[in-house]
Amino acid sequence: MKISIFSKYSNNQNIVETIKQEAMRFDFEIDDYNPDIIIYVGGDGTFLNAIQNNIDRLDDVTFLGVNNGSLGFFYDFCVDEIDEMFEMLDAGLLKTRRINLMQGVLDSGVEQLEFYVFNEVRLASMTNILKCDIYIDEQHLETFVGNEVVISTSCGSTGLNRSIGGAIIDPRLDVYQITPIAPLNSKVYSTLNSPLIVPASSKIHIKNYVKEARLSFDYISLDDDVYNLDIYKSNLFVNVLFKPEKSFIENVKGCFIK
């Protein structure tokens, strides 16, 4: 089995070297070009980076995380558990979870750009209040007026979505969540003040009326103007290795409750 190690920060070099030594001890091959498993070291931001850096070969790789002390919802192993991780990997005791990515198509008025999302998509105006029409499966939901709209996956519900008052959703539920930031309600405008959860089979269309609106997804920000945005379930999956006994509730308590 071939292994590659992904880390964003140079201060993780000692951890990377430890992983390489343990990998060789269990007769795993280090291969950065054609790995079977990508071991990512850091926090959840590192995981998102690892996905986007390997977006063209997601069918061929499986991800496994080592947390170096940052908040990590997609990690089952800490730095002092690297030997245990390899023992379980070598014995075939880890289970694989397939996580469907969300796909987006941005129309800038000049070109179309496709992108893939693990956590969330954000649409915000840089200089004015955001004003856009939101459609669900071609049905008009509302004309949103406010600061920002966030569309998150079930896995992404524990990220920015949670910080802005969205619900935490068990990733076994295949849904998307549309969460407003500072919606404007007045005699002129009336928008939802709460998150809306829809099946992931839904197609979300947003028609924007503010020229300076910009889009970001996961850790990536785009400079293109956003005139139209389509969000729907993609055909791409991320495969992640986990301890079989670790539950979603344990993850929630471990990350958010003292």
Coordinates of C-alpha atoms in Angstrom, one line a residue:
M1 CA 0.0 0.0 0.0
K2 CA 1.3 3.5 -1.0
I3 CA 1.0 6.5 1.3
S4 CA 1.5 10.2 0.8
I5 CA 1.6 12.8 3.6
F6 CA -0.1 16.2 3.3
S7 CA 0.7 19.1 5.6
K8 CA 0.3 22.9 5.1
Y9 CA 2.8 24.0 7.8
S10 CA 6.5 23.5 8.2
N11 CA 6.2 23.2 12.0
N12 CA 4.5 19.8 11.4
Q13 CA 7.8 18.4 9.9
N14 CA 8.6 16.3 13.0
I15 CA 5.1 14.8 12.9
V16 CA 5.6 14.1 9.2
E17 CA 8.9 12.3 9.8
T18 CA 7.3 10.2 12.6
I19 CA 4.6 9.1 10.2
K20 CA 7.1 8.2 7.5
Q21 CA 9.1 6.1 10.0
E22 CA 6.0 4.3 11.2
A23 CA 4.9 3.7 7.7
M24 CA 8.2 2.1 6.8
R25 CA 8.0 0.0 10.0
F26 CA 4.8 -1.5 8.7
D27 CA 6.1 -1.9 5.2
F28 CA 4.0 0.9 3.6
E29 CA 5.6 2.7 0.7
I30 CA 5.9 6.5 0.6
D31 CA 4.6 7.7 -2.8
D32 CA 3.6 11.3 -3.4
Y33 CA 2.6 10.7 -7.0
N34 CA 0.3 7.7 -6.9
P35 CA -0.7 7.1 -3.3
D36 CA -3.5 4.8 -2.1
I37 CA -3.9 6.8 1.1
I38 CA -3.2 10.5 1.8
I39 CA -2.5 11.2 5.5
Y40 CA -3.3 14.8 6.3
V41 CA -1.7 16.5 9.3
G42 CA -3.3 19.6 10.9
G43 CA -6.9 20.7 11.5
D44 CA -10.0 20.7 9.4
G45 CA -8.6 23.4 7.2
T46 CA -5.8 21.1 6.2
F47 CA -8.3 18.4 5.3
L48 CA -10.1 20.9 3.0
N49 CA -6.8 21.8 1.4
A50 CA -6.0 18.1 0.9
I51 CA -9.3 17.5 -0.9
Q52 CA -8.9 20.5 -3.3
N53 CA -5.3 19.6 -4.0
N54 CA -6.4 16.1 -5.0
I55 CA -9.7 16.8 -6.6
D56 CA -8.7 15.2 -9.9
R57 CA -7.9 11.8 -8.3
L58 CA -10.6 11.4 -5.6
D59 CA -11.7 8.1 -7.1
D60 CA -8.2 6.6 -6.4
V61 CA -7.3 7.8 -2.9
T62 CA -8.6 7.5 0.6
F63 CA -7.9 10.2 3.3
L64 CA -6.7 9.6 6.9
G65 CA -6.2 12.4 9.4
V66 CA -3.7 13.1 12.2
N67 CA -4.7 16.0 14.4
N68 CA -1.9 18.2 15.7
G69 CA -3.9 20.0 18.3
S70 CA -6.2 22.1 16.1
L71 CA -10.0 21.7 16.1
G72 CA -10.5 18.7 14.0
F73 CA -13.9 17.1 13.2
F74 CA -12.6 14.8 10.6
Y75 CA -9.7 13.2 12.6
D76 CA -9.8 10.1 14.8
F77 CA -6.1 10.1 15.7
C78 CA -3.9 12.5 17.6
V79 CA -0.1 12.9 17.3
D80 CA 0.6 10.4 20.1
E81 CA -1.6 7.8 18.4
I82 CA 0.3 7.4 15.2
D83 CA 1.6 3.9 16.1
E84 CA -2.0 2.9 16.9
M85 CA -3.2 4.3 13.6
F86 CA -0.8 2.2 11.6
E87 CA -1.6 -0.9 13.7
M88 CA -5.3 -0.5 12.9
L89 CA -4.6 0.4 9.2
D90 CA -2.3 -2.6 8.8
A91 CA -4.9 -4.9 10.4
G92 CA -7.7 -3.6 8.3
L93 CA -9.6 -2.3 11.3
L94 CA -10.5 1.1 10.0
K95 CA -13.7 1.7 8.1
T96 CA -14.2 3.9 5.1
R97 CA -16.9 6.6 4.8
R98 CA -17.9 7.9 1.4
I99 CA -18.9 11.6 1.5
N100 CA -20.6 13.1 -1.5
L101 CA -19.3 16.6 -2.6
M102 CA -21.5 19.5 -3.5
Q103 CA -20.9 21.0 -7.0
G104 CA -21.3 24.6 -8.0
V105 CA -21.4 26.4 -11.3
L106 CA -20.8 30.1 -11.2
D107 CA -21.8 32.3 -14.1
S108 CA -19.8 35.6 -14.1
G109 CA -21.5 37.0 -17.2
V110 CA -18.3 36.3 -19.2
E111 CA -17.6 32.6 -18.4
Q112 CA -18.8 29.7 -16.3
L113 CA -16.7 28.1 -13.6
E114 CA -17.3 24.7 -12.0
F115 CA -16.1 23.9 -8.5
Y116 CA -16.5 21.3 -5.8
V117 CA -17.3 21.8 -2.2
F118 CA -17.0 19.8 1.0
N119 CA -18.1 22.3 3.7
E120 CA -20.0 25.3 2.4
V121 CA -20.5 28.0 -0.3
R122 CA -20.7 31.7 0.7
L123 CA -22.2 34.5 -1.4
A124 CA -21.6 38.0 -0.1
S125 CA -21.5 41.6 -1.4
M126 CA -18.2 43.4 -1.0
T127 CA -19.6 47.0 -0.8
N128 CA -23.4 46.8 -0.7
I129 CA -26.2 44.8 0.8
L130 CA -26.6 41.5 -1.0
K131 CA -29.8 41.2 -3.0
C132 CA -30.6 37.9 -4.8
D133 CA -33.4 35.6 -5.8
I134 CA -33.2 32.1 -4.4
Y135 CA -34.9 29.2 -6.2
I136 CA -35.2 25.6 -5.0
D137 CA -35.9 23.1 -7.9
E138 CA -36.9 26.1 -10.1
Q139 CA -39.5 27.3 -7.5
H140 CA -38.9 30.8 -6.2
L141 CA -38.3 30.8 -2.5
E142 CA -37.5 34.4 -1.7
T143 CA -35.7 37.6 -2.7
F144 CA -33.0 37.6 -0.1
V145 CA -31.7 40.9 1.1
G146 CA -28.9 40.9 3.7
N147 CA -25.2 40.5 4.3
E148 CA -24.6 37.0 3.1
V149 CA -26.0 33.6 2.2
V150 CA -24.3 30.4 3.2
I151 CA -25.1 27.0 1.7
S152 CA -23.6 24.1 3.7
T153 CA -23.5 20.3 3.4
S154 CA -24.3 18.0 6.3
C155 CA -20.6 17.6 7.0
G156 CA -20.1 21.4 6.7
S157 CA -22.9 22.1 9.2
T158 CA -20.3 22.1 12.1
G159 CA -18.2 24.8 10.5
L160 CA -19.2 28.4 9.6
N161 CA -22.8 27.3 9.5
R162 CA -22.8 26.5 13.2
S163 CA -21.2 29.8 14.1
I164 CA -23.9 31.8 12.4
G165 CA -26.8 30.0 14.1
G166 CA -27.3 27.0 11.7
A167 CA -28.2 23.5 12.9
I168 CA -25.6 20.8 13.4
I169 CA -26.6 17.9 11.2
D170 CA -25.6 14.3 11.4
P171 CA -23.6 13.6 8.2
R172 CA -25.6 10.5 7.6
L173 CA -28.5 12.8 6.6
D174 CA -28.1 13.7 2.9
V175 CA -29.3 17.4 3.0
Y176 CA -28.1 20.9 2.3
Q177 CA -28.7 23.9 4.6
I178 CA -29.3 27.5 3.5
T179 CA -28.4 29.9 6.3
P180 CA -28.8 33.7 6.1
I181 CA -26.4 36.2 7.7
A182 CA -28.1 39.4 8.9
P183 CA -31.2 39.2 6.7
L184 CA -33.0 42.5 6.2
N185 CA -36.7 42.7 7.2
S186 CA -38.7 45.8 6.7
K187 CA -41.9 47.1 5.1
V188 CA -40.1 46.8 1.8
Y189 CA -38.2 43.5 2.2
S190 CA -39.3 40.2 3.9
T191 CA -36.8 37.3 4.1
L192 CA -36.4 34.1 6.1
N193 CA -34.8 34.7 9.5
S194 CA -33.9 31.0 10.0
P195 CA -31.9 28.3 8.2
L196 CA -33.7 26.2 5.6
I197 CA -32.9 22.5 5.2
V198 CA -33.6 20.8 1.8
P199 CA -32.8 17.4 0.4
A200 CA -29.3 17.2 -1.3
S201 CA -31.1 16.1 -4.4
S202 CA -32.5 19.6 -4.7
K203 CA -31.0 22.1 -7.2
I204 CA -30.4 25.5 -5.7
H205 CA -30.3 28.5 -8.1
I206 CA -29.3 32.0 -7.0
K207 CA -29.7 35.0 -9.3
N208 CA -27.7 37.9 -7.9
Y209 CA -28.5 41.6 -8.5
V210 CA -25.4 43.2 -6.9
K211 CA -22.3 43.5 -9.2
E212 CA -19.7 43.4 -6.4
A213 CA -20.9 40.1 -5.0
R214 CA -18.2 37.5 -4.5
L215 CA -18.2 33.8 -3.9
S216 CA -16.0 31.6 -1.6
F217 CA -16.1 27.9 -0.9
D218 CA -14.3 26.0 1.8
Y219 CA -11.0 27.9 2.0
I220 CA -11.0 29.3 -1.5
S221 CA -12.2 32.9 -2.5
L222 CA -12.9 33.8 -6.1
D223 CA -12.5 37.2 -7.8
D224 CA -15.2 36.6 -10.4
D225 CA -18.5 38.6 -10.3
V226 CA -21.5 36.4 -9.6
Y227 CA -24.5 36.8 -11.8
N228 CA -26.0 33.3 -11.4
L229 CA -25.0 30.4 -9.2
D230 CA -26.2 26.8 -9.3
I231 CA -25.6 24.4 -6.5
Y232 CA -26.4 20.7 -6.6
K233 CA -25.0 17.2 -5.6
S234 CA -22.0 16.2 -7.6
N235 CA -20.8 12.7 -8.7
L236 CA -17.6 13.0 -6.8
F237 CA -17.0 11.4 -3.4
V238 CA -14.3 11.8 -0.7
N239 CA -13.3 8.5 1.0
V240 CA -12.2 9.0 4.6
L241 CA -10.9 6.4 7.0
F242 CA -12.3 6.4 10.6
K243 CA -12.2 4.3 13.7
P244 CA -15.2 2.0 13.6
E245 CA -16.3 2.7 17.1
K246 CA -16.2 6.6 16.9
S247 CA -19.7 8.1 16.7
F248 CA -21.0 11.4 15.5
I249 CA -22.2 12.3 19.0
E250 CA -18.7 11.6 20.4
N251 CA -17.3 14.0 17.7
V252 CA -19.8 16.7 18.6
K253 CA -19.1 16.4 22.4
G254 CA -15.3 16.2 21.8
C255 CA -15.2 19.3 19.6
F256 CA -17.9 21.6 21.2
I257 CA -18.8 20.5 24.7
K258 CA -16.5 20.6 27.7

